XYZ file of C-alpha atoms in Angstrom:
418
model
C 24.926 -8.915 -35.775
C 24.703 -10.926 -32.615
C 21.178 -11.914 -31.329
C 20.499 -11.399 -27.674
C 19.850 -14.639 -25.695
C 16.172 -15.585 -25.293
C 14.852 -14.700 -21.940
C 13.440 -17.685 -19.912
C 9.799 -17.918 -19.862
C 7.929 -18.051 -16.597
C 6.895 -21.552 -15.409
C 3.814 -20.190 -13.703
C 0.500 -19.585 -15.428
C 0.127 -15.909 -14.237
C 0.634 -12.821 -16.269
C 3.948 -11.482 -17.165
C 4.110 -7.801 -16.050
C 6.699 -5.223 -16.824
C 7.357 -2.169 -14.808
C 9.281 0.759 -16.303
C 10.495 3.803 -14.312
C 13.535 5.749 -12.952
C 14.607 2.898 -10.762
C 18.051 1.849 -9.534
C 18.771 3.736 -6.431
C 19.090 7.183 -7.825
C 16.173 8.592 -5.759
C 14.493 7.407 -2.612
C 11.139 8.789 -3.879
C 11.358 6.606 -6.939
C 12.321 3.557 -5.074
C 9.458 3.993 -2.751
C 7.186 4.251 -5.740
C 8.598 0.899 -7.172
C 8.017 -0.830 -3.798
C 4.406 0.316 -3.714
C 3.790 -0.598 -7.323
C 5.068 -4.000 -6.925
C 3.101 -4.491 -3.651
C 0.061 -3.327 -5.503
C 0.467 -5.801 -8.398
C 1.356 -8.701 -6.118
C -1.923 -8.100 -4.297
C -3.862 -8.067 -7.561
C -2.020 -10.929 -9.112
C -0.126 -13.132 -6.638
C 0.894 -15.577 -9.440
C 2.442 -12.780 -11.700
C 5.901 -12.850 -13.189
C 7.486 -9.436 -12.773
C 10.122 -7.839 -15.134
C 11.493 -4.507 -13.805
C 13.240 -2.369 -16.339
C 15.772 -0.431 -14.301
C 18.457 2.197 -14.803
C 20.728 0.179 -12.548
C 19.711 -3.554 -12.705
C 22.280 -4.511 -10.039
C 20.814 -2.199 -7.498
C 17.229 -3.173 -8.279
C 18.167 -6.942 -7.879
C 19.798 -6.350 -4.609
C 16.968 -4.405 -3.085
C 14.018 -6.332 -4.659
C 15.302 -9.978 -4.729
C 11.806 -11.327 -5.180
C 11.483 -9.701 -8.637
C 11.854 -12.508 -11.271
C 13.761 -10.445 -13.908
C 15.479 -7.202 -13.748
C 16.925 -5.579 -17.010
C 18.899 -2.551 -17.646
C 17.104 -0.429 -20.225
C 19.810 2.286 -20.757
C 22.925 1.703 -22.974
C 21.802 -1.954 -24.004
C 20.804 -3.487 -27.248
C 17.367 -2.438 -28.511
C 16.783 -6.005 -29.764
C 17.240 -7.283 -26.226
C 14.756 -4.828 -24.726
C 12.386 -5.403 -27.605
C 12.355 -9.077 -26.927
C 11.685 -8.628 -23.273
C 8.747 -6.250 -24.083
C 7.279 -8.623 -26.690
C 6.827 -11.382 -24.019
C 4.770 -9.162 -21.709
C 1.071 -9.343 -20.959
C 1.165 -5.767 -19.548
C 3.642 -2.905 -19.353
C 3.273 -0.459 -16.381
C 4.865 2.967 -16.895
C 5.684 4.872 -13.670
C 4.876 6.213 -11.564
C 6.646 9.387 -10.503
C 7.713 12.476 -12.454
C 9.118 10.892 -15.618
C 7.252 12.799 -18.371
C 9.331 15.919 -18.576
C 11.802 17.414 -21.192
C 14.515 15.206 -22.471
C 13.386 12.203 -20.333
C 9.777 11.602 -21.668
C 10.873 10.635 -25.137
C 13.287 8.059 -23.806
C 10.673 6.219 -21.650
C 8.029 6.523 -24.230
C 10.215 4.779 -27.011
C 10.019 1.633 -24.896
C 6.324 2.086 -24.389
C 5.861 2.620 -28.158
C 7.810 -0.684 -28.749
C 5.523 -2.489 -26.467
C 2.280 -1.109 -28.034
C 3.616 -2.109 -31.532
C 3.917 -5.584 -30.314
C 0.231 -5.652 -28.989
C 1.181 -5.290 -25.452
C -1.324 -3.339 -23.224
C 0.242 -0.326 -21.543
C -0.929 1.412 -18.229
C 0.353 4.746 -16.904
C 0.598 4.302 -13.125
C 0.031 7.698 -11.372
C 2.813 9.389 -13.406
C 3.866 13.018 -13.116
C 4.132 15.351 -16.128
C 6.114 18.652 -16.852
C 7.756 20.828 -17.716
C 7.148 19.821 -21.380
C 8.494 22.608 -23.711
C 10.505 20.571 -26.159
C 8.796 19.631 -29.384
C 10.019 16.036 -29.502
C 8.903 15.288 -25.983
C 5.460 16.931 -26.558
C 4.921 14.890 -29.654
C 6.002 11.657 -27.953
C 3.635 12.300 -24.997
C 0.755 13.333 -27.307
C 1.012 10.194 -29.643
C 2.152 7.460 -27.254
C -0.271 8.288 -24.477
C -3.129 8.525 -26.852
C -2.653 4.775 -27.525
C -2.222 3.621 -23.869
C -4.890 1.452 -22.367
C -5.426 3.663 -19.338
C -3.730 6.904 -17.989
C -3.607 7.822 -14.369
C -1.600 10.819 -13.116
C -0.725 11.736 -9.622
C -1.980 15.275 -9.466
C -3.977 18.007 -11.244
C -0.848 19.789 -12.467
C 0.208 16.759 -14.584
C -3.293 16.403 -16.004
C -3.197 20.153 -17.018
C 0.248 19.662 -18.606
C -1.017 16.741 -20.662
C -4.038 18.774 -21.812
C -1.778 21.671 -22.746
C 0.390 19.317 -24.861
C -2.753 18.376 -26.844
C -3.639 14.889 -25.386
C -7.260 14.526 -26.079
C -8.447 11.499 -23.945
C -9.606 10.679 -20.474
C -7.019 11.087 -17.827
C -7.657 10.043 -14.228
C -6.135 11.951 -11.350
C -5.352 10.027 -8.145
C -2.356 10.401 -5.873
C 1.349 9.449 -5.516
C 1.967 5.794 -5.186
C 4.449 6.339 -2.259
C 1.507 7.325 -0.043
C 1.013 3.641 0.409
C 4.520 2.926 1.700
C 4.841 1.043 4.929
C 7.389 2.270 7.488
C 10.276 0.069 8.713
C 11.926 0.456 12.068
C 14.535 3.163 12.694
C 15.804 2.471 16.072
C 17.394 4.614 18.834
C 20.637 2.676 18.062
C 20.481 3.806 14.406
C 19.921 7.475 15.554
C 23.058 7.224 17.763
C 24.895 5.697 14.933
C 24.137 8.982 13.004
C 25.338 11.133 15.787
C 21.819 12.197 16.672
C 20.436 12.617 20.338
C 17.613 10.432 21.341
C 16.323 12.781 24.013
C 16.191 16.143 22.117
C 13.828 17.603 19.540
C 14.668 16.910 15.835
C 13.714 18.933 12.843
C 14.102 17.416 9.444
C 15.068 19.446 6.314
C 15.206 18.617 2.661
C 17.132 20.703 0.127
C 17.903 19.948 -3.450
C 19.267 21.547 -6.667
C 16.710 23.942 -8.500
C 16.641 21.655 -11.595
C 14.519 22.476 -14.710
C 11.441 23.269 -12.656
C 13.158 26.361 -11.093
C 16.068 27.293 -13.384
C 16.177 30.886 -12.145
C 16.368 30.056 -8.539
C 19.700 31.430 -7.117
C 21.375 28.655 -5.228
C 23.393 31.007 -2.888
C 20.113 32.816 -1.934
C 18.143 29.746 -1.070
C 21.025 28.165 0.746
C 21.288 31.215 2.968
C 17.489 31.249 3.356
C 17.364 27.764 4.542
C 20.195 28.345 6.946
C 18.174 31.159 8.425
C 15.307 28.749 8.853
C 17.508 26.090 10.496
C 19.012 28.627 12.775
C 15.588 29.909 13.851
C 14.418 26.326 14.588
C 17.533 25.710 16.708
C 16.730 28.669 18.812
C 12.887 28.600 18.789
C 12.703 24.725 19.616
C 16.066 24.112 21.037
C 16.160 21.360 18.256
C 18.872 19.629 16.261
C 18.486 20.012 12.480
C 18.767 16.796 10.384
C 19.210 17.024 6.616
C 17.712 14.037 4.653
C 19.392 13.574 1.195
C 16.542 11.983 -0.948
C 19.174 11.514 -3.626
C 22.899 11.731 -3.812
C 23.123 15.261 -5.113
C 21.197 16.688 -2.120
C 24.249 16.132 0.042
C 26.135 18.987 -1.575
C 23.219 21.335 -0.999
C 22.866 20.237 2.708
C 26.540 21.020 3.135
C 26.050 24.480 1.649
C 23.249 25.277 4.029
C 25.311 24.091 6.995
C 28.077 26.396 5.906
C 25.673 29.298 6.170
C 24.353 28.361 9.622
C 25.403 30.334 12.636
C 24.927 27.091 14.700
C 26.303 24.375 12.350
C 27.125 22.225 15.403
C 23.280 21.681 15.785
C 23.074 20.333 12.203
C 23.623 16.826 10.845
C 23.393 15.115 7.462
C 21.864 11.658 7.523
C 24.724 9.602 5.840
C 23.577 5.909 6.028
C 22.210 3.881 3.075
C 18.540 3.222 4.059
C 15.577 1.758 2.324
C 12.557 4.038 1.597
C 10.762 2.158 4.560
C 13.530 3.073 6.926
C 13.576 6.648 5.836
C 9.954 6.738 6.458
C 10.540 5.098 9.932
C 13.096 7.802 10.643
C 10.495 10.530 10.038
C 8.620 9.396 13.156
C 11.523 10.656 15.230
C 11.078 14.254 13.979
C 9.049 16.948 15.740
C 8.767 19.319 12.533
C 9.886 18.992 8.868
C 10.640 21.757 6.291
C 11.652 20.791 2.829
C 11.688 21.006 -0.977
C 11.493 17.286 -2.079
C 8.115 16.015 -2.777
C 8.545 12.702 -1.132
C 10.278 14.141 1.943
C 6.940 16.154 2.358
C 4.952 13.036 1.597
C 6.911 10.986 4.132
C 6.550 13.576 6.818
C 2.734 13.851 6.286
C 2.457 10.128 6.427
C 4.185 10.163 9.786
C 1.966 12.826 11.197
C 4.716 15.370 11.399
C 3.932 19.110 10.906
C 5.558 19.853 7.638
C 6.107 23.079 5.678
C 6.692 22.448 2.004
C 8.975 24.759 0.183
C 7.523 24.638 -3.394
C 10.044 24.846 -6.299
C 7.733 23.179 -8.874
C 4.189 22.361 -9.661
C 4.145 18.906 -8.087
C 5.097 20.336 -4.682
C 2.648 23.181 -5.018
C -0.175 20.741 -5.848
C 0.674 18.378 -2.881
C 0.842 21.313 -0.491
C -2.619 22.400 -1.536
C -4.101 18.933 -1.165
C -2.538 18.762 2.204
C -3.789 21.949 3.318
C -0.296 23.264 4.046
C 0.724 26.892 3.631
C 0.917 27.814 -0.041
C 4.282 29.680 -0.171
C 5.192 31.064 -3.509
C 8.712 29.635 -3.576
C 12.065 29.824 -1.683
C 13.485 33.172 -2.790
C 15.802 34.979 -0.280
C 13.575 38.021 0.030
C 10.842 35.782 1.511
C 12.892 35.069 4.686
C 10.448 36.965 6.996
C 7.361 35.266 5.539
C 9.033 31.830 5.730
C 10.015 32.232 9.381
C 6.592 33.418 10.288
C 5.040 30.456 8.535
C 7.400 28.017 10.342
C 6.523 29.666 13.728
C 2.742 29.435 12.968
C 3.020 25.864 11.829
C 4.520 24.869 15.192
C 1.950 26.791 17.110
C -1.136 25.776 15.198
C -0.186 22.123 14.616
C -2.180 20.643 17.499
C -5.340 22.157 16.143
C -4.635 21.031 12.600
C -3.705 17.441 13.468
C -7.174 15.985 12.757
C -7.537 17.856 9.583
C -4.187 16.632 8.319
C -5.135 13.039 9.275
C -8.418 13.353 7.256
C -6.654 14.754 4.280
C -4.105 12.059 4.280
C -6.809 9.398 4.572
C -8.371 10.881 1.351
C -5.025 10.888 -0.426
C -4.165 7.312 0.485
C -7.667 6.201 -0.816
C -6.894 7.928 -4.056
C -3.532 6.244 -4.319
C -5.228 2.810 -3.895
C -7.589 3.703 -6.765
C -4.622 3.509 -9.181
C -4.037 0.003 -7.942
C -7.724 -0.878 -8.436
C -7.645 0.521 -12.004
C -4.601 -1.403 -12.943
C -6.213 -4.660 -11.470
C -9.329 -3.954 -13.617
C -7.125 -3.732 -16.749
C -5.485 -7.085 -15.794
C -9.036 -8.402 -15.441
C -9.819 -7.356 -19.010
C -6.579 -8.864 -20.324
C -7.423 -12.229 -18.605
C -11.008 -12.163 -20.004
C -9.563 -11.529 -23.433
C -7.051 -14.316 -23.228
C -9.851 -16.775 -21.916
C -12.092 -15.774 -24.777
C -9.266 -16.377 -27.298
C -8.461 -19.730 -25.732
C -12.167 -20.733 -25.913
C -12.570 -19.842 -29.540
C -9.143 -21.671 -30.252
C -10.352 -24.779 -28.523
C -13.793 -24.636 -30.343
C -11.807 -24.567 -33.639
C -10.526 -28.095 -32.954
C -13.988 -29.421 -33.893
C -13.726 -27.852 -37.305
C -13.341 -30.220 -40.313
C -9.922 -31.657 -40.291
C -9.625 -31.250 -36.551
C -7.404 -28.318 -36.787
C -7.727 -25.560 -34.125
C -8.069 -22.034 -35.445
C -5.922 -19.924 -33.207
C -6.485 -16.264 -32.819
C -4.047 -14.400 -34.963
C -1.670 -11.883 -33.315
C -2.932 -8.339 -33.117
C -1.444 -6.484 -36.069
C 0.610 -3.434 -35.355
C -1.053 -0.340 -36.979
C 1.179 2.285 -38.439
C 2.190 4.794 -35.554
C 4.133 8.052 -35.452
C 7.786 7.269 -35.218
C 9.647 8.497 -32.233
C 13.107 9.306 -33.076
């Protein structure tokens, strides 16, 4: 058996903080979450050494060059990951929707490994559900029970954890991406995408149904969204821009375009952009209609009137907190209701703008609360380390002059996660 090479230890005195999530360029929402978590932690601990556990380390290194270490955590030696986890002062899990069937157990194996080595763990505004599979439910119930603090991004996730049987305090804040800062998206970039700079633009987000909406018929909702797009072309004399928040969205955008009666007024954003640039692009929109949670969040952050198309609990929850119309889904038979809501959204938005601004201010305040809680945990870790160092130094005065160092925290027997 070959032993993984030792990771270089940081030269600085700050804490070594690990961040684990669905990172690596698969989803713009997850990438925006990573950006915001790193910004938060840097503000709390400017001297920290960061280790990001990524699903595509090469992508993460390229887009976050100021991160000290980036490690692949899929398809690699468990010994290598275990060694990296052992050297941490804190492991941050999240955020985003990572606690769901088949995926929760995979993330939580790493969290359990860190816990067994005495590393404090923090759930950073995670999303949960659906959780129906017994192995994932047990992993969530047992591993989260031993975390130092648990913060979820919405009430829906808290209810899922309660239903699973987690019996401990869970704090509800808001999605970390609410703190993302926009980057410029210029008129030249618009022209490069074949978009006019002197016409109304409507953004749309469409995705696969996924586990959260397994019974949703793709053909029906493609045709439904094509009806909405055609309506907006006529109603607002607008161009419709489809924003793929992850690569699979492109296929569904093409499917909607194929159902439109005015496909010449539809475009798919094709460039590779950072989360901040996508947020900057949203400021060019006059209205937004979409399924993806972070598309809705970006629109709301940009002050754009937005109609969420809920396909899962997380989108329902954000729509409720936003005060947006609470539609019951994206089924074909709802075409009339949906078109009426789009029409009303456009007409009533000037009167609702101040209310939306107030609600977004409350949500961003909640998002900052997660950062504050993580900072408080880091303070506790620092205090514990200083206390241990003081007692160790005091031991140097003991007979024989040998310092009595604090023994490592023993790992208690814990349920095994297969």
